[in-house]
XYZ file of C-alpha atoms in Angstrom:
730
model
C 41.538 -96.181 17.147
C 37.964 -95.118 17.702
C 37.089 -94.579 14.037
C 38.869 -95.737 10.933
C 37.591 -93.664 8.014
C 38.101 -95.428 4.726
C 38.616 -93.237 1.665
C 36.947 -94.316 -1.534
C 39.544 -94.772 -4.295
C 37.721 -92.450 -6.682
C 36.913 -89.756 -4.155
C 38.463 -86.384 -4.988
C 39.434 -84.481 -1.859
C 41.814 -81.718 -0.906
C 45.398 -82.617 -1.680
C 47.799 -79.876 -0.632
C 51.025 -79.295 -2.570
C 53.487 -76.424 -2.608
C 55.403 -77.567 -5.661
C 57.967 -79.612 -3.735
C 58.346 -83.328 -4.010
C 56.503 -85.386 -1.474
C 59.737 -86.182 0.246
C 60.559 -82.508 0.657
C 57.128 -81.178 1.566
C 56.568 -80.404 5.243
C 54.504 -82.999 7.052
C 51.907 -80.403 8.018
C 51.367 -79.568 4.376
C 50.953 -83.070 2.914
C 47.643 -84.851 2.608
C 47.679 -87.778 0.161
C 45.283 -87.515 -2.751
C 42.248 -89.726 -2.311
C 42.072 -89.302 1.467
C 39.563 -86.968 3.125
C 41.453 -84.125 4.790
C 38.945 -83.039 7.421
C 37.739 -86.535 8.319
C 41.249 -87.869 8.780
C 42.315 -84.872 10.842
C 39.263 -85.180 13.080
C 39.565 -88.946 13.522
C 43.268 -88.603 14.315
C 42.840 -85.970 17.000
C 39.911 -87.886 18.540
C 42.070 -90.995 18.695
C 44.979 -89.095 20.263
C 42.866 -87.800 23.156
C 40.441 -90.768 23.332
C 37.473 -88.546 22.528
C 34.081 -90.009 21.866
C 32.689 -87.645 19.207
C 33.594 -84.449 17.417
C 33.043 -82.154 14.472
C 34.934 -79.757 12.215
C 33.411 -76.368 11.404
C 34.626 -74.127 8.587
C 34.060 -70.398 8.328
C 31.733 -69.559 5.440
C 32.980 -67.271 2.696
C 31.883 -63.638 3.037
C 29.711 -64.430 6.079
C 30.463 -64.543 9.822
C 28.975 -68.049 9.971
C 30.462 -71.402 10.975
C 29.242 -74.404 8.969
C 29.649 -78.002 10.100
C 31.833 -79.743 7.497
C 32.113 -83.202 9.019
C 31.027 -84.944 12.222
C 32.346 -88.132 13.795
C 31.226 -90.544 16.473
C 27.577 -89.492 16.652
C 24.813 -88.794 14.144
C 24.716 -85.250 12.831
C 21.155 -84.997 14.148
C 22.608 -84.643 17.650
C 24.079 -81.276 16.632
C 21.297 -80.281 14.228
C 20.544 -76.934 15.933
C 24.179 -75.936 15.460
C 24.984 -77.181 11.951
C 25.224 -73.559 10.829
C 25.808 -70.914 13.508
C 26.728 -67.264 13.624
C 30.257 -66.440 14.711
C 28.849 -64.379 17.587
C 26.577 -67.178 18.854
C 27.200 -68.097 22.520
C 28.344 -71.678 21.899
C 31.823 -73.182 22.412
C 32.921 -73.535 18.754
C 31.923 -69.929 18.002
C 33.739 -68.687 21.113
C 36.830 -70.690 20.150
C 36.910 -69.322 16.583
C 36.023 -65.748 17.519
C 38.432 -65.463 20.464
C 41.122 -67.774 18.991
C 41.413 -69.814 22.188
C 40.659 -73.301 23.470
C 37.293 -73.514 25.248
C 36.865 -76.273 27.840
C 33.570 -77.352 29.445
C 34.154 -79.993 32.080
C 30.646 -81.382 32.593
C 26.902 -80.853 32.511
C 26.829 -78.387 35.435
C 29.435 -76.158 33.818
C 27.618 -76.474 30.483
C 24.347 -75.369 32.093
C 26.076 -72.386 33.701
C 28.099 -71.182 30.700
C 26.116 -72.437 27.699
C 22.482 -72.891 28.807
C 21.205 -73.247 25.229
C 23.276 -76.379 24.670
C 22.444 -77.749 28.106
C 18.736 -77.360 27.399
C 18.962 -79.428 24.216
C 21.611 -81.934 25.398
C 21.176 -82.240 29.194
C 23.574 -85.191 29.457
C 26.859 -85.753 31.304
C 29.685 -85.130 28.846
C 32.798 -82.972 28.590
C 33.678 -80.810 25.585
C 36.663 -78.977 24.180
C 36.448 -76.505 21.298
C 39.641 -75.425 19.532
C 40.186 -72.786 16.838
C 41.526 -73.871 13.467
C 43.671 -70.831 12.731
C 47.046 -69.645 11.588
C 48.617 -66.430 12.862
C 46.796 -64.428 10.197
C 43.591 -66.308 9.382
C 40.809 -68.168 11.187
C 39.475 -71.077 9.115
C 37.027 -72.510 11.605
C 36.952 -74.590 14.780
C 36.766 -78.155 16.038
C 34.915 -79.599 18.990
C 35.432 -83.008 20.565
C 33.517 -84.608 23.427
C 34.195 -87.232 26.071
C 31.743 -89.336 28.113
C 30.648 -88.092 31.511
C 33.421 -89.975 33.316
C 36.146 -87.682 31.948
C 38.044 -85.712 34.636
C 36.796 -82.194 35.333
C 39.996 -80.680 33.978
C 41.544 -81.067 30.535
C 45.021 -82.560 30.861
C 48.094 -80.793 29.513
C 48.647 -83.726 27.127
C 45.114 -83.455 25.737
C 45.398 -79.690 25.405
C 48.723 -79.928 23.558
C 47.493 -82.668 21.207
C 44.304 -80.800 20.291
C 46.052 -77.466 19.810
C 48.796 -78.995 17.681
C 46.363 -81.022 15.563
C 44.177 -77.992 14.853
C 47.293 -75.998 14.009
C 48.348 -78.630 11.472
C 44.847 -78.660 9.980
C 44.934 -74.850 9.670
C 48.239 -75.027 7.774
C 46.770 -77.572 5.352
C 43.724 -75.392 4.770
C 45.999 -72.381 4.256
C 48.000 -74.250 1.603
C 44.775 -75.361 -0.066
C 43.517 -71.768 -0.110
C 46.788 -70.570 -1.669
C 46.189 -73.007 -4.540
C 42.464 -72.135 -4.741
C 41.472 -75.668 -3.766
C 38.283 -75.602 -1.686
C 37.601 -78.479 0.735
C 35.349 -81.050 -0.914
C 32.282 -82.430 0.881
C 33.146 -85.350 3.132
C 30.994 -88.077 4.619
C 30.437 -88.062 8.369
C 32.344 -90.729 10.260
C 29.788 -92.921 12.016
C 30.643 -96.517 12.872
C 28.632 -99.451 11.533
C 26.823 -101.917 13.813
C 29.221 -104.311 15.428
C 27.266 -107.448 14.486
C 26.952 -106.446 10.867
C 30.680 -105.841 10.679
C 31.372 -109.438 11.750
C 29.001 -111.096 9.310
C 30.202 -114.378 7.801
C 32.432 -115.435 10.670
C 31.819 -118.621 12.604
C 31.798 -116.700 15.874
C 28.956 -114.495 14.703
C 26.863 -117.484 13.648
C 27.309 -119.160 17.007
C 26.637 -115.898 18.833
C 23.410 -115.419 16.871
C 22.287 -118.956 17.724
C 23.002 -118.399 21.392
C 21.197 -115.042 21.496
C 18.171 -116.488 19.721
C 17.693 -118.984 22.580
C 17.584 -116.354 25.329
C 14.180 -115.676 26.954
C 14.558 -111.869 26.808
C 14.830 -109.577 23.812
C 18.127 -108.316 22.447
C 18.469 -105.622 19.795
C 21.619 -104.067 18.326
C 21.412 -100.417 17.177
C 24.007 -98.446 15.267
C 24.811 -94.827 16.078
C 21.867 -93.674 13.952
C 19.476 -95.878 15.889
C 19.091 -98.383 13.034
C 18.545 -102.032 13.957
C 21.379 -104.340 12.839
C 20.297 -107.415 14.796
C 17.179 -108.510 16.644
C 16.429 -111.871 18.207
C 13.089 -113.688 18.084
C 12.239 -112.843 21.699
C 12.597 -109.109 20.989
C 10.407 -109.349 17.886
C 7.772 -111.168 19.934
C 7.865 -108.606 22.742
C 7.679 -105.716 20.269
C 4.983 -107.543 18.307
C 6.730 -106.695 15.017
C 8.285 -109.280 12.637
C 12.078 -109.391 12.415
C 11.928 -108.584 8.683
C 10.178 -105.269 9.388
C 12.661 -104.297 12.092
C 16.044 -104.887 10.437
C 17.595 -101.755 8.947
C 15.019 -99.410 10.465
C 15.069 -97.122 13.467
C 13.381 -98.653 16.483
C 11.025 -95.727 17.118
C 10.075 -95.582 13.433
C 9.114 -99.266 13.107
C 7.351 -99.550 16.473
C 4.615 -96.873 16.535
C 4.136 -96.860 20.302
C 7.862 -96.113 20.769
C 7.577 -93.031 18.536
C 7.974 -90.636 21.453
C 10.790 -88.095 21.909
C 11.106 -89.188 25.540
C 12.276 -92.641 24.452
C 14.567 -91.322 21.737
C 16.034 -88.976 24.322
C 17.190 -91.987 26.349
C 19.006 -93.286 23.275
C 20.695 -89.911 22.880
C 21.551 -89.763 26.577
C 23.222 -93.174 26.445
C 25.315 -92.307 23.382
C 26.340 -88.841 24.595
C 27.293 -89.899 28.123
C 28.331 -93.507 27.341
C 26.402 -94.457 30.471
C 23.740 -97.153 30.654
C 20.227 -95.755 30.289
C 16.784 -97.275 30.684
C 13.089 -96.567 30.322
C 9.738 -98.327 30.451
C 7.086 -98.093 27.764
C 3.510 -99.284 27.428
C 2.842 -101.716 24.583
C -0.854 -101.413 23.719
C -3.195 -102.360 25.103
C -1.676 -102.875 28.550
C 1.741 -104.588 28.548
C 4.630 -102.670 30.122
C 8.103 -103.376 28.752
C 11.477 -102.429 30.214
C 14.281 -101.266 27.898
C 17.895 -101.119 29.067
C 20.465 -99.498 26.771
C 24.157 -100.425 26.900
C 26.232 -97.943 24.830
C 29.613 -98.186 23.164
C 31.389 -96.102 20.570
C 29.872 -98.275 17.834
C 26.247 -98.204 18.888
C 23.866 -99.618 21.482
C 22.820 -103.017 22.743
C 19.250 -103.009 24.024
C 17.787 -105.581 26.393
C 13.983 -105.819 26.446
C 12.007 -107.549 29.210
C 8.509 -107.431 30.671
C 8.186 -104.798 33.408
C 5.575 -106.275 35.717
C 6.590 -104.013 38.601
C 5.309 -100.916 36.814
C 1.870 -102.184 35.918
C 0.343 -99.566 38.168
C 1.883 -96.682 36.233
C -0.657 -94.466 34.504
C 1.418 -93.218 31.595
C -0.650 -93.271 28.409
C 0.876 -94.426 25.173
C 1.501 -91.959 22.360
C -1.241 -92.167 19.729
C -0.161 -94.671 17.040
C -1.255 -92.463 14.213
C 1.911 -92.976 12.204
C 2.836 -89.273 12.448
C 6.587 -89.085 13.044
C 7.713 -86.933 15.940
C 11.341 -86.100 15.374
C 13.428 -85.009 18.282
C 15.728 -83.029 16.027
C 12.888 -80.600 15.337
C 12.190 -80.314 19.039
C 15.855 -79.695 19.848
C 16.071 -76.958 17.258
C 12.968 -75.257 18.620
C 14.259 -75.612 22.186
C 17.559 -74.049 21.203
C 15.933 -71.141 19.387
C 13.379 -70.592 22.153
C 16.165 -70.549 24.716
C 18.116 -68.035 22.635
C 15.142 -65.709 22.218
C 14.444 -65.653 25.957
C 17.823 -63.913 26.329
C 16.749 -61.013 24.110
C 16.071 -57.828 26.047
C 15.668 -55.020 23.520
C 14.582 -54.990 19.883
C 18.157 -54.969 18.610
C 18.856 -58.057 20.717
C 15.994 -59.816 18.907
C 17.342 -58.726 15.523
C 20.812 -60.015 16.372
C 19.548 -63.336 17.717
C 17.389 -63.943 14.652
C 20.471 -63.209 12.534
C 22.695 -65.519 14.607
C 20.303 -68.391 15.295
C 17.285 -68.533 13.006
C 18.571 -67.199 9.681
C 21.489 -69.682 9.568
C 19.167 -72.547 10.578
C 16.897 -71.969 7.564
C 19.699 -71.028 5.156
C 18.801 -67.347 4.858
C 21.504 -64.783 4.082
C 19.744 -61.589 5.241
C 16.785 -60.480 7.304
C 14.654 -57.480 8.166
C 12.348 -57.021 11.142
C 9.419 -54.704 10.426
C 6.951 -53.127 12.825
C 4.379 -50.364 12.668
C 3.594 -47.113 14.445
C 0.883 -44.581 13.642
C -0.226 -46.626 10.606
C 3.221 -46.493 9.083
C 5.810 -49.179 8.498
C 8.870 -49.085 10.734
C 12.155 -50.857 10.017
C 13.125 -52.182 13.437
C 16.427 -53.677 12.322
C 18.190 -55.578 9.559
C 21.282 -57.679 8.884
C 23.019 -58.913 5.752
C 22.296 -55.987 3.392
C 25.341 -54.306 1.900
C 23.370 -51.129 1.201
C 21.333 -50.178 4.269
C 19.436 -47.560 2.257
C 17.727 -50.334 0.269
C 15.984 -51.435 3.469
C 15.609 -48.153 5.308
C 13.731 -46.496 2.416
C 10.690 -48.504 3.549
C 10.765 -46.863 6.995
C 7.765 -44.546 7.359
C 5.851 -46.016 4.414
C 2.055 -45.971 4.908
C 0.614 -49.392 5.665
C -1.788 -48.894 2.749
C 1.081 -49.170 0.238
C 0.913 -52.388 -1.845
C 4.100 -54.114 -0.688
C 4.544 -57.630 0.680
C 5.812 -56.258 4.004
C 2.744 -54.090 4.614
C 0.388 -56.787 3.292
C 1.701 -59.448 5.674
C 1.722 -57.009 8.584
C -1.910 -56.036 7.953
C -3.313 -59.497 7.275
C -1.155 -61.786 9.405
C -0.856 -64.214 6.469
C 2.667 -65.403 5.547
C 3.977 -64.962 2.011
C 6.710 -66.964 0.267
C 8.339 -65.886 -3.001
C 10.564 -68.516 -4.585
C 12.015 -66.164 -7.207
C 12.240 -62.517 -8.150
C 9.841 -63.097 -11.038
C 7.217 -64.463 -8.666
C 7.567 -61.454 -6.355
C 7.372 -58.892 -9.145
C 4.400 -60.627 -10.724
C 2.345 -60.030 -7.564
C 3.988 -56.721 -6.589
C 5.168 -54.963 -9.782
C 6.356 -51.876 -7.904
C 8.787 -54.010 -5.896
C 11.039 -54.281 -8.950
C 11.891 -50.597 -8.594
C 13.681 -51.273 -5.294
C 15.990 -54.246 -5.928
C 17.812 -55.528 -2.859
C 20.114 -58.027 -4.577
C 18.279 -61.131 -3.361
C 16.380 -63.782 -5.288
C 13.858 -65.347 -2.839
C 12.004 -64.146 0.247
C 9.911 -65.440 3.134
C 7.618 -62.865 4.765
C 6.568 -64.216 8.162
C 3.882 -62.469 10.250
C 4.870 -62.002 13.889
C 1.670 -62.522 15.833
C 1.535 -62.273 19.641
C -1.594 -62.169 21.776
C -3.648 -62.688 18.593
C -2.420 -59.457 17.040
C 0.373 -58.718 14.552
C 3.394 -57.023 16.134
C 5.641 -57.112 13.082
C 6.956 -58.990 10.077
C 10.175 -60.993 9.730
C 11.600 -60.957 6.199
C 14.156 -63.681 5.403
C 16.053 -63.195 2.135
C 17.990 -65.681 -0.018
C 20.715 -64.978 -2.555
C 19.468 -67.763 -4.878
C 15.943 -68.860 -5.899
C 14.654 -70.992 -3.054
C 11.706 -73.395 -3.012
C 9.661 -73.405 0.181
C 8.152 -76.892 0.627
C 5.164 -77.309 2.924
C 7.222 -78.678 5.815
C 9.671 -75.778 5.678
C 6.843 -73.239 5.577
C 5.292 -74.839 8.647
C 8.607 -74.726 10.544
C 9.194 -71.085 9.590
C 5.686 -70.098 10.661
C 6.228 -71.813 14.016
C 9.554 -70.044 14.498
C 7.821 -66.752 13.695
C 5.625 -67.315 16.737
C 8.717 -67.517 18.956
C 10.151 -64.374 17.362
C 6.834 -62.560 17.868
C 6.791 -63.238 21.597
C 10.376 -62.081 21.967
C 9.700 -58.984 19.844
C 6.615 -58.036 21.854
C 8.619 -58.196 25.093
C 11.466 -56.247 23.489
C 9.187 -53.475 22.192
C 7.687 -53.080 25.663
C 11.139 -53.059 27.246
C 12.461 -50.448 24.830
C 9.412 -48.223 25.424
C 9.872 -48.402 29.192
C 13.607 -47.927 28.802
C 13.101 -44.735 26.771
C 10.593 -43.462 29.335
C 12.871 -44.231 32.265
C 15.964 -42.643 30.804
C 13.990 -39.720 29.445
C 12.836 -39.022 32.986
C 16.368 -39.510 34.285
C 17.790 -37.029 31.790
C 15.031 -34.514 32.580
C 16.007 -34.576 36.260
C 19.703 -33.934 35.557
C 21.172 -30.656 34.246
C 21.255 -30.475 30.445
C 24.488 -28.480 30.552
C 26.874 -27.000 33.071
C 27.136 -23.215 33.506
C 30.280 -21.380 32.466
C 31.948 -20.089 35.637
C 34.919 -17.749 36.065
C 38.015 -19.544 37.265
C 36.432 -23.023 36.968
C 36.420 -25.631 34.199
C 33.807 -28.343 34.632
C 32.755 -31.606 32.996
C 30.190 -34.175 34.076
C 29.026 -37.629 33.055
C 26.056 -39.788 33.967
C 26.179 -43.485 33.017
C 23.113 -45.671 33.713
C 23.394 -49.229 34.988
C 23.632 -51.913 32.304
C 21.490 -54.370 34.257
C 17.737 -53.835 34.219
C 15.999 -50.639 33.182
C 15.115 -48.976 36.482
C 15.794 -45.280 36.981
C 18.773 -44.446 39.151
C 19.022 -41.964 42.012
C 22.460 -40.524 41.200
C 22.602 -36.771 40.607
C 24.979 -33.846 40.291
C 24.680 -30.071 39.813
C 26.786 -26.934 39.461
C 25.276 -23.623 40.561
C 26.491 -20.059 40.045
C 26.460 -17.886 43.223
C 27.636 -14.375 44.019
C 31.303 -14.342 43.076
C 31.567 -18.070 43.733
C 30.067 -21.421 42.688
C 28.449 -24.353 44.447
C 28.689 -27.993 43.382
C 26.799 -31.023 44.631
C 26.830 -34.724 43.914
C 24.701 -37.399 45.560
C 22.982 -40.743 45.396
C 19.433 -41.439 46.561
C 18.883 -45.000 47.754
C 16.998 -47.218 45.300
C 16.463 -47.619 41.557
C 12.859 -46.748 40.846
C 10.531 -43.858 40.123
C 10.317 -42.960 43.840
C 14.104 -42.669 44.078
C 14.254 -40.575 40.908
C 11.477 -38.279 42.113
C 13.187 -37.795 45.467
C 16.473 -37.157 43.675
C 14.798 -34.340 41.745
C 13.479 -32.844 44.965
C 16.887 -33.040 46.671
C 18.622 -31.370 43.731
C 15.992 -28.613 43.639
C 16.258 -28.092 47.407
C 20.047 -27.767 47.279
C 19.703 -25.167 44.524
C 17.135 -23.222 46.578
C 19.171 -23.271 49.809
C 22.241 -22.202 47.842
C 20.358 -19.324 46.200
C 19.327 -17.848 49.586
C 22.971 -17.815 50.702
C 23.110 -20.661 53.193
C 26.561 -21.911 54.198
C 27.534 -25.459 53.170
C 26.751 -26.973 56.580
C 23.353 -25.224 56.598
C 22.521 -26.474 53.099
C 23.150 -30.031 54.275
C 21.126 -29.641 57.480
C 18.198 -28.098 55.602
C 18.212 -30.854 52.966
C 18.364 -33.502 55.704
C 15.272 -32.036 57.424
C 13.467 -31.861 54.069
C 13.969 -35.592 53.444
C 12.625 -36.418 56.888
C 9.606 -34.117 56.379
C 8.826 -35.770 53.044
C 8.580 -39.155 54.802
C 9.944 -41.028 51.824
C 11.761 -43.680 53.935
C 14.715 -43.350 51.570
C 18.216 -42.150 52.405
C 20.672 -40.164 50.329
C 24.410 -39.647 50.351
C 25.597 -36.188 49.375
C 28.737 -34.100 48.964
C 28.326 -30.315 48.794
C 31.066 -27.741 48.259
C 31.348 -23.998 47.887
C 34.084 -23.001 45.418
C 36.020 -19.736 45.750
C 38.569 -19.805 42.905
C 39.512 -16.154 43.407
C 40.914 -17.000 46.829
C 42.039 -20.522 45.872
C 39.873 -22.489 48.269
C 36.872 -24.800 48.529
C 34.667 -25.468 51.578
C 33.091 -28.926 51.663
C 30.447 -30.767 53.668
C 29.787 -34.494 53.403
C 26.845 -36.773 54.286
C 27.885 -40.411 54.003
C 29.264 -39.917 50.485
C 32.522 -41.380 49.090
C 35.416 -38.942 49.582
C 36.468 -36.751 46.646
C 39.921 -36.900 45.056
C 42.183 -33.891 44.595
C 44.870 -33.818 41.938
C 47.424 -31.111 42.686
C 49.080 -29.056 39.913
C 52.232 -31.198 40.248
C 50.245 -34.360 39.382
C 50.092 -35.856 42.874
C 46.677 -37.223 43.886
C 45.240 -37.634 47.353
C 41.933 -38.725 48.804
C 40.400 -35.881 50.821
C 39.633 -37.089 54.330
C 36.647 -34.858 55.034
C 34.722 -34.588 58.248
C 31.054 -35.394 57.746
C 27.757 -36.608 59.096
C 25.351 -39.479 58.491
C 23.286 -40.080 55.373
C 20.554 -37.543 54.721
C 17.104 -38.604 55.915
C 18.159 -40.542 59.040
C 18.621 -38.157 61.983
C 16.902 -34.751 62.267
C 19.545 -33.536 64.740
C 22.542 -34.504 62.632
C 25.229 -31.923 61.958
C 27.477 -31.772 58.942
C 30.828 -30.083 59.702
C 32.814 -28.448 56.935
C 36.397 -28.802 55.732
C 38.349 -26.132 53.853
C 40.686 -27.324 51.088
C 43.284 -25.278 49.207
C 42.495 -25.092 45.488
C 45.487 -23.644 43.632
C 45.260 -22.984 39.870
C 45.640 -26.276 38.013
C 44.115 -28.278 40.861
C 41.456 -30.821 39.880
C 38.614 -32.072 42.079
C 36.960 -35.393 41.223
C 33.465 -35.940 42.660
C 31.775 -39.288 41.951
C 29.137 -41.747 43.129
C 29.963 -45.236 44.358
C 29.100 -46.900 41.034
C 32.458 -45.679 39.704
C 34.539 -47.579 42.257
C 32.309 -50.339 43.620
C 31.606 -53.640 41.867
C 31.083 -57.232 43.087
C 34.312 -58.858 44.208
C 36.278 -55.587 44.157
C 37.814 -54.049 47.278
C 36.764 -50.407 47.695
C 40.203 -49.231 48.848
C 41.925 -50.933 45.904
C 39.390 -49.494 43.453
C 39.877 -46.007 44.904
C 43.651 -46.356 44.652
C 43.260 -47.449 41.028
C 41.135 -44.374 40.319
C 43.873 -42.225 41.852
C 46.538 -43.802 39.625
C 44.491 -43.195 36.480
C 43.904 -39.618 37.581
C 47.631 -39.074 38.181
C 48.517 -40.440 34.729
C 45.796 -38.754 32.686
C 44.810 -35.731 34.781
C 46.348 -33.223 32.359
C 43.958 -34.222 29.563
C 41.106 -31.914 28.527
C 38.283 -32.472 31.013
C 35.860 -34.025 28.518
C 38.442 -36.597 27.429
C 39.353 -37.305 31.048
C 35.690 -37.765 32.012
C 35.165 -40.235 29.166
C 38.274 -42.127 30.198
C 37.260 -42.425 33.859
C 33.813 -43.875 33.124
C 35.075 -46.303 30.462
C 33.696 -49.769 31.350
C 36.962 -51.688 31.610
C 38.095 -49.458 34.484
C 35.304 -50.304 36.904
C 33.976 -53.758 36.021
C 35.299 -57.056 34.746
C 35.311 -57.820 31.053
C 31.818 -58.893 30.028
C 30.260 -58.075 33.428
C 27.137 -56.010 33.740
C 27.253 -52.724 35.671
C 24.888 -53.033 38.606
C 24.840 -49.358 39.631
C 24.641 -45.952 38.008
C 27.627 -43.626 37.827
C 27.650 -39.866 38.275
C 30.939 -37.996 37.825
C 31.714 -34.284 38.209
C 35.170 -32.864 37.437
C 36.139 -29.350 38.574
C 39.457 -27.767 37.598
C 40.691 -24.424 38.945
C 42.190 -22.242 36.227
C 44.356 -19.190 36.692
């Protein structure tokens, strides 16, 4: 067995009982008193699947947050950025708990593709499985286990069954404990001791130590925390540090010139991947040493020799100033920085701060503040039961004496360890209690100017030591950069879609004999303006409808779209026939010299005589749903895209339009998506129209543009959608 956790006789842990005798109680419900429930469950499942490390997460009470309860096989520092994570965070344990499914990541390439935040912090070859700890009714948390990089790319059926069953048994035990109001007690992480230390006192160890001491190269034994359990005389001489100062310490802490995250990263790489790792380091003033690390599940053996072959290397040694550089801090910052780069709009920033930063610093709520026109603006908040408590500050003049306005104006952070401390400096703040007891007000400064304030709130009084204040202030810099980008994006997004909406009809006219409904849905990827358009125009005794798509997603395409729509309206108003409207619009595009093309479908509706005359220019064919519910794709004659050939003609097709008939006009964004066959997508649209075509038009329009119908779950929509529904009524 990889780890053998030993329970202390006096340790009080969860013991589950349902009132039956131990002989009668189900096996899944029995955990002997004095034995740690979570640790034993984790160690057992790791042993069953020969995993190398793992951790159990439990769902926090009253918060959508997963908290690491116990870790095995590796120091907790390896997972420091994810000790406390939001349930919506894009990491495997959160996905497993949220979606109640096993998540498998077969190696470093798959990790980089699916979970780039983890790959950035732990770029090592290892495989990972995350499994929910849940009953049919309740999710209690999740477990992850890892294997070295040599594990097969696929999880075996045996491993999958063992992990799923073990997590199911653990969920039942937690359920029984919850029924008896017995919370899980804190448990010690399961990290193995150094191998040499565990054999102390045996004759073999004495002889081994004598043999190792005679070797001409250095040998050092490290436990999983990097602490030195054994060092021979040659290693002490090479490191130039006495044996007495090395034993029991971490190598990079006792040897100043090894205090570099690059070297510690090699130690982490060896333990995570269980592959041999190596590095060279410069011992001042000019001696290069080679370090080779041989990992096992109990620690590392390190061989140290002189590296004469790298004497020409020009790497400078880290300054031996005694200042510790801890990789755990760097990994946390890397993880948070990676998360914030994914934020697009302001609400994305708010959510990521709530999911990533607030849990990391133990905060239970947050507010992001900004300013506009010398007034405070509440950009977003999370964790407040009463939103009005926060939103009452929106619009407050920046001259008001509040901590939020003060920090925003001055750029100086403020920390309040208790409510009394806050009210002593800001007496008026007591009139607006928010239910919290400590606050950190962090200025968000980008490009040397304040762009906002991040307020982190705590339910209990909270001291802010100097180190924590420094970390929070540094994190505020990352938030500020993300917020500045998000504010700019949102401003451009509002401008783009404001222009888009201005170029489309605000409402459809009421026409005799015709019911109409329309929808425009922008692309979800990027923020460029689309070229899709539609219109419905009243004419003498009839109506004209048009739908089209100008090539491109930019201001030029949108401007040309507006000109095309206006031209179609003008040619319709002077009484041109459908084929003439298309020819005139085609010549207009060529005269404008825009070098852009447009697809278009134009039709003249005559409901009094039950007919429609259509002309098409490279546009997807419309669908017609007959009164009996049958749907067919209209195979219309047509010409090329508008703006290509000045001599092009656009023949017309007459279609019968009996009362109850429904015409569906759309742009290609409704039926085209990567990896989807156009014919299959069109057939699927026809089936949905046949099933739901009798609905009121507004409900039908909403149904047809619903995301799950035209893109995969979780995919972004790459193109705009315009939809126009026309129903003939008697």
